CSV table of C-alpha atoms in Angstrom, one decimal:
chain,number,residue,atom,x,y,z
A,1,MET,CA,53.5,123.2,212.7
A,2,LYS,CA,50.1,122.5,214.2
A,3,HIS,CA,49.6,119.5,212.0
A,4,LEU,CA,50.2,115.8,211.9
A,5,SER,CA,52.8,115.3,209.2
A,6,LEU,CA,51.1,115.3,205.9
A,7,LYS,CA,53.7,112.8,204.6
A,8,GLY,CA,52.8,110.5,207.5
A,9,SER,CA,49.2,110.5,206.4
A,10,ALA,CA,50.2,109.9,202.8
A,11,ALA,CA,52.5,107.1,203.8
A,12,SER,CA,49.6,105.3,205.4
A,13,LEU,CA,47.8,105.3,202.1
A,14,LEU,CA,50.5,103.0,200.8
A,15,ALA,CA,49.4,100.3,203.2
A,16,TRP,CA,45.9,99.8,201.9
A,17,ALA,CA,44.8,96.2,201.6
A,18,GLY,CA,41.9,94.5,199.9
A,19,GLY,CA,38.7,96.5,199.8
A,20,ALA,CA,40.6,99.8,199.6
A,21,PRO,CA,40.0,102.3,196.8
A,22,ALA,CA,40.8,101.4,193.2
A,23,PRO,CA,44.3,102.2,191.9
A,24,TRP,CA,43.2,105.4,190.1
A,25,HIS,CA,41.5,106.7,193.3
A,26,ARG,CA,44.6,105.8,195.3
A,27,ALA,CA,46.8,107.7,192.8
A,28,ALA,CA,44.5,110.7,193.0
A,29,LEU,CA,44.7,110.8,196.8
A,30,LEU,CA,48.4,110.5,196.8
A,31,LYS,CA,48.5,113.4,194.4
A,32,THR,CA,46.3,115.3,196.9
A,33,TYR,CA,48.9,114.9,199.6
A,34,ALA,CA,51.7,115.9,197.1
A,35,LEU,CA,49.8,119.1,196.4
A,36,MET,CA,49.7,119.8,200.1
A,37,ASP,CA,53.4,119.3,200.4
A,38,GLU,CA,53.8,122.0,197.7
A,39,GLY,CA,51.5,124.4,199.6
A,40,ARG,CA,48.7,124.1,197.0
A,41,PHE,CA,46.0,123.4,199.6
A,42,GLU,CA,43.0,124.7,197.6
A,43,ASP,CA,44.0,122.4,194.7
A,44,ALA,CA,44.4,119.5,197.0
A,45,GLU,CA,41.0,120.1,198.7
A,46,THR,CA,39.3,120.5,195.3
A,47,ARG,CA,40.8,117.2,194.1
A,48,ALA,CA,39.7,115.4,197.2
A,49,ARG,CA,36.2,116.8,197.2
A,50,ALA,CA,35.8,115.8,193.5
A,51,LEU,CA,36.5,112.2,194.6
A,52,VAL,CA,33.9,112.5,197.3
A,53,THR,CA,31.4,113.6,194.7
A,54,ALA,CA,32.4,110.8,192.3
A,55,ARG,CA,32.0,108.2,195.0
A,56,ARG,CA,28.5,109.4,195.9
A,57,SER,CA,27.4,109.6,192.3
A,58,ARG,CA,25.5,106.7,190.7
A,59,ARG,CA,27.9,106.9,187.8
A,60,GLY,CA,30.9,106.7,190.1
A,61,ARG,CA,33.4,104.3,188.7
A,62,ASP,CA,34.4,102.7,192.0
A,63,ARG,CA,32.2,101.2,194.7
A,64,ARG,CA,34.9,100.1,197.1
A,65,PRO,CA,34.1,101.4,200.6
A,66,GLY,CA,37.4,103.2,201.3
A,67,THR,CA,37.2,105.8,198.5
A,68,LEU,CA,34.7,108.1,200.2
A,69,TRP,CA,36.3,107.8,203.6
A,70,TYR,CA,39.8,108.6,202.5
A,71,ALA,CA,38.7,111.4,200.1
A,72,ALA,CA,36.6,113.0,202.8
A,73,TYR,CA,39.5,112.8,205.3
A,74,ALA,CA,42.0,114.2,202.8
A,75,ALA,CA,39.6,117.1,202.0
A,76,ALA,CA,39.2,118.0,205.7
A,77,VAL,CA,43.0,117.8,206.2
A,78,ALA,CA,43.7,120.1,203.2
A,79,ALA,CA,41.1,122.6,204.3
A,80,ARG,CA,42.4,122.7,207.9
A,81,ALA,CA,46.0,123.0,206.7
A,82,HIS,CA,45.1,125.9,204.5
A,83,GLY,CA,43.4,127.6,207.4
A,84,ARG,CA,40.2,128.7,205.8
A,85,HIS,CA,37.6,128.9,208.6
A,86,LEU,CA,34.8,126.4,207.9
A,87,PRO,CA,31.9,126.1,210.3
A,88,SER,CA,31.7,122.5,209.1
A,89,ALA,CA,35.3,121.6,209.9
A,90,GLN,CA,34.6,120.0,213.3
A,91,ALA,CA,31.6,118.1,211.8
A,92,GLU,CA,33.7,116.8,208.9
A,93,PHE,CA,36.3,115.3,211.2
A,94,GLU,CA,33.7,113.9,213.6
A,95,GLY,CA,32.1,112.2,210.6
A,96,VAL,CA,35.2,110.5,209.4
A,97,ILE,CA,36.1,109.6,213.0
A,98,ALA,CA,32.6,108.1,213.6
A,99,GLU,CA,33.0,106.0,210.4
A,100,ALA,CA,36.4,104.7,211.4
A,101,GLU,CA,35.1,103.8,214.9
A,102,ARG,CA,32.4,101.7,213.3
A,103,THR,CA,34.8,99.6,211.3
A,104,TYR,CA,38.1,97.9,211.9
A,105,ASP,CA,39.4,97.5,208.4
A,106,PHE,CA,41.7,99.5,206.2
A,107,HIS,CA,40.8,103.1,207.2
A,108,HIS,CA,40.8,102.4,210.9
A,109,VAL,CA,44.6,103.0,210.8
A,110,LEU,CA,43.9,106.7,210.4
A,111,LEU,CA,41.4,106.9,213.3
A,112,LEU,CA,44.0,108.4,215.8
A,113,PRO,CA,45.5,110.8,213.3
A,114,ALA,CA,42.0,112.0,212.5
A,115,ARG,CA,41.4,112.6,216.2
A,116,VAL,CA,44.6,114.6,216.5
A,117,SER,CA,43.3,116.7,213.6
A,118,ARG,CA,40.0,117.2,215.5
A,119,ALA,CA,42.0,118.4,218.5
A,120,TRP,CA,43.7,121.0,216.4
A,121,VAL,CA,40.3,122.2,215.1
A,122,LEU,CA,39.2,122.5,218.7
A,123,ILE,CA,42.2,124.8,219.3
A,124,ASP,CA,41.3,126.8,216.3
A,125,ASP,CA,37.8,127.2,217.8
A,126,GLU,CA,39.2,128.4,221.1
A,127,ARG,CA,38.2,125.3,223.0
A,128,PRO,CA,41.7,124.3,224.4
A,129,ALA,CA,40.4,122.3,227.3
A,130,GLU,CA,38.5,120.0,225.0
A,131,ALA,CA,41.5,119.8,222.7
A,132,GLU,CA,43.7,118.9,225.7
A,133,ALA,CA,41.3,116.1,226.6
A,134,GLU,CA,41.2,114.7,223.1
A,135,ALA,CA,45.0,114.8,222.8
A,136,ARG,CA,45.5,113.0,226.1
A,137,ASP,CA,43.0,110.4,225.1
A,138,VAL,CA,44.9,109.8,221.9
A,139,LEU,CA,48.1,109.4,223.8
A,140,ARG,CA,46.5,106.9,226.1
A,141,ALA,CA,45.3,104.9,223.1
A,142,ILE,CA,48.9,105.0,221.7
A,143,ALA,CA,50.3,103.7,225.0
A,144,ARG,CA,48.0,100.7,224.8
A,145,ARG,CA,49.1,99.7,221.3
A,146,ALA,CA,51.6,97.0,220.6
A,147,HIS,CA,54.2,98.8,218.4
A,148,PRO,CA,55.4,101.9,220.2
A,149,ALA,CA,58.3,102.6,217.8
A,150,GLU,CA,55.9,102.7,214.8
A,151,ASP,CA,53.6,105.0,216.7
A,152,GLN,CA,56.3,107.5,217.6
A,153,PRO,CA,55.5,110.1,214.9
A,154,LEU,CA,51.8,110.0,215.9
A,155,GLU,CA,52.8,110.3,219.5
A,156,LEU,CA,55.0,113.3,218.9
A,157,SER,CA,52.2,114.9,216.8
A,158,ALA,CA,49.7,114.4,219.6
A,159,LEU,CA,52.2,115.8,222.2
A,160,ILE,CA,52.7,119.0,220.1
A,161,CYS,CA,49.0,119.4,219.9
A,162,LEU,CA,48.7,118.9,223.7
A,163,GLY,CA,51.5,121.4,224.3
A,164,HIS,CA,49.7,124.2,222.3
A,165,ALA,CA,46.4,123.4,224.0
A,166,LEU,CA,48.2,123.9,227.4
A,167,CYS,CA,49.7,127.2,226.2
A,168,ASP,CA,46.3,128.4,225.2
A,169,GLN,CA,45.3,127.8,228.9
A,170,ASP,CA,48.4,129.7,230.1
A,171,ARG,CA,49.9,126.4,231.4
A,172,TYR,CA,53.3,127.1,230.0
A,173,GLU,CA,55.5,125.1,232.4
A,174,GLU,CA,53.7,121.9,231.3
A,175,ALA,CA,54.1,122.8,227.7
A,176,GLU,CA,57.8,123.4,228.2
A,177,THR,CA,58.2,120.0,229.8
A,178,ILE,CA,56.5,118.4,226.8
A,179,ALA,CA,58.7,120.2,224.3
A,180,ARG,CA,62.0,119.4,226.1
A,181,ALA,CA,61.1,115.8,226.6
A,182,GLY,CA,60.1,115.4,223.0
A,183,LEU,CA,63.1,117.1,221.3
A,184,PRO,CA,65.6,114.2,221.8
A,185,ARG,CA,63.2,111.8,220.2
A,186,ALA,CA,62.3,114.1,217.3
A,187,GLU,CA,65.5,113.6,215.3
A,188,GLY,CA,64.7,112.0,211.9
A,189,GLN,CA,61.0,112.2,212.6
A,190,GLY,CA,60.4,115.6,211.0
A,191,PHE,CA,59.1,117.1,214.3
A,192,ALA,CA,62.1,119.0,215.6
A,193,LEU,CA,61.0,122.4,214.2
A,194,SER,CA,57.5,122.0,215.6
A,195,LEU,CA,58.8,121.0,219.1
A,196,ARG,CA,61.3,123.9,219.0
A,197,ALA,CA,58.5,126.3,218.2
A,198,LEU,CA,56.5,125.0,221.0
A,199,LEU,CA,59.4,125.4,223.4
A,200,VAL,CA,59.9,129.0,222.2
A,201,ARG,CA,56.2,129.8,222.7
A,202,SER,CA,56.2,128.2,226.2
A,203,LEU,CA,59.3,130.1,227.3
A,204,SER,CA,57.9,133.4,226.1
A,205,GLY,CA,54.7,132.6,228.0
A,206,LEU,CA,56.8,132.2,231.1
A,207,GLY,CA,58.5,135.6,230.5
A,208,ARG,CA,61.8,134.0,229.7
A,209,HIS,CA,62.2,135.8,226.4
A,210,GLU,CA,66.0,135.8,226.1
A,211,GLU,CA,66.0,132.1,226.5
A,212,ALA,CA,63.2,131.8,224.0
A,213,LEU,CA,65.3,133.7,221.4
A,214,ALA,CA,68.3,131.5,222.1
A,215,GLU,CA,66.2,128.4,221.5
A,216,SER,CA,64.8,129.8,218.3
A,217,ARG,CA,68.3,130.1,216.9
A,218,GLU,CA,68.7,126.3,217.4
A,219,THR,CA,66.5,125.9,214.3
A,220,GLN,CA,69.0,127.5,211.9
A,221,ALA,CA,70.4,124.1,210.8
A,222,LEU,CA,67.0,122.5,210.3
A,223,PRO,CA,65.3,122.2,206.9
A,224,GLU,CA,62.9,124.9,205.8
A,225,PRO,CA,59.4,124.5,207.4
A,226,PRO,CA,56.7,122.9,205.2
A,227,PRO,CA,54.1,125.2,203.8
A,228,TYR,CA,51.5,124.5,206.5
A,229,ALA,CA,54.0,125.7,209.1
A,230,ALA,CA,54.8,128.9,207.3
A,231,GLY,CA,55.6,131.8,209.6
A,232,HIS,CA,55.1,129.9,212.8
A,233,LEU,CA,58.5,130.0,214.3
A,234,GLU,CA,59.0,133.6,213.1
A,235,LEU,CA,55.7,134.5,215.0
A,236,ARG,CA,57.1,133.1,218.2
A,237,ARG,CA,60.4,134.9,217.7
A,238,ALA,CA,58.7,138.2,217.0
A,239,THR,CA,56.6,137.8,220.1
A,240,ALA,CA,59.7,137.4,222.2
A,241,LEU,CA,61.5,140.4,220.6
A,242,HIS,CA,58.4,142.6,221.1
A,243,ALA,CA,58.3,141.6,224.8
A,244,LEU,CA,62.0,142.6,225.1
A,245,GLY,CA,61.2,146.0,223.6
A,246,ARG,CA,63.2,145.4,220.4
A,247,GLY,CA,60.4,146.8,218.2
A,248,ASP,CA,62.3,147.2,214.9
A,249,GLU,CA,63.5,143.6,215.0
A,250,ALA,CA,60.1,142.3,216.1
A,251,ARG,CA,58.4,144.3,213.3
A,252,ALA,CA,60.7,142.9,210.7
A,253,GLU,CA,60.3,139.3,212.0
A,254,ALA,CA,56.6,139.5,212.1
A,255,GLY,CA,56.5,141.0,208.6
A,256,ARG,CA,58.6,138.1,207.3
A,257,ALA,CA,56.2,135.7,209.0
A,258,LEU,CA,53.1,137.3,207.5
A,259,ALA,CA,54.6,137.3,204.0
A,260,ALA,CA,55.3,133.5,204.4
A,261,CYS,CA,51.7,133.0,205.6
A,262,GLU,CA,50.3,135.0,202.7
A,263,ARG,CA,52.3,132.9,200.2
A,264,TYR,CA,50.7,129.6,201.3
A,265,LEU,CA,47.9,130.1,203.7
A,266,HIS,CA,44.3,131.5,203.6
A,267,PRO,CA,44.0,135.1,204.8
A,268,THR,CA,41.8,133.9,207.6
A,269,HIS,CA,44.3,131.5,209.0
A,270,PRO,CA,44.6,131.9,212.8
A,271,ARG,CA,48.4,132.4,212.5
A,272,ALA,CA,48.0,135.3,210.0
A,273,ALA,CA,45.4,136.9,212.2
A,274,GLU,CA,47.7,136.6,215.2
A,275,LEU,CA,50.5,138.2,213.2
A,276,ARG,CA,48.4,141.1,212.1
A,277,THR,CA,47.4,141.7,215.7
A,278,LEU,CA,51.0,141.6,216.8
A,279,LEU,CA,52.0,144.0,214.0
A,280,ALA,CA,49.3,146.4,215.1
A,281,ARG,CA,50.8,146.5,218.6
A,282,ILE,CA,54.4,147.1,217.6
A,283,THR,CA,53.9,149.4,214.6
A,284,PRO,CA,54.2,153.0,215.6
A,285,PRO,CA,50.9,155.0,215.0
């Protein structure tokens, strides 16, 4: 749930104009995002990095300037969604952002989503104040754009990122405000589950654990979370249960969350690590 919608990124590929990658490259990149939707992040990253290599090769079949940029961006998104810690992750996003900032053609449309992804990497690197600054700057940029309705998914994504950056700084009241304000606008945008999880986290951070559990039950009618969000809501629910002294329920919930993470995500994913730490605290010696 800590990601810009992968489908949103894929949809922007459909809007490519002249100078964009050749059709076979475009099809390969769309397949990359389809693999992410299935939770096959390693396969998606491999496919995208193969396109990077092909673009850089003298024998590469396509010389259009968008191929390398989109492939590098997709590879970085796949790696970050999978959760494998890469020291180069920040540098990768900074590279694609710098390239987008230098140009105002077809790949400039993904500049702000790439900056949201960079903010998430900053959170992963335990640099929440910097992540907060990045997310707020993206929100200011969105506010200056001419089509606010079209930018609503991106705005919600940036707000969710901002909320988690605030939680990491123990500023739970601000995060709660963001979550509650965003929920009415999330219907049909695919962000309701992410905002609800942010709300549950912020309420637990404020010590309002019963209220957090009540809010978590509001997700029962929502669709199953996408693979990149595996175990996130369960982690927040298990945290609240543990705080209330309901150890058996907390242990079961955390176990389900960890199993979901292990199905789709890398063992070093921050969420999996957080769940293992929680289980160590609630499991009897």
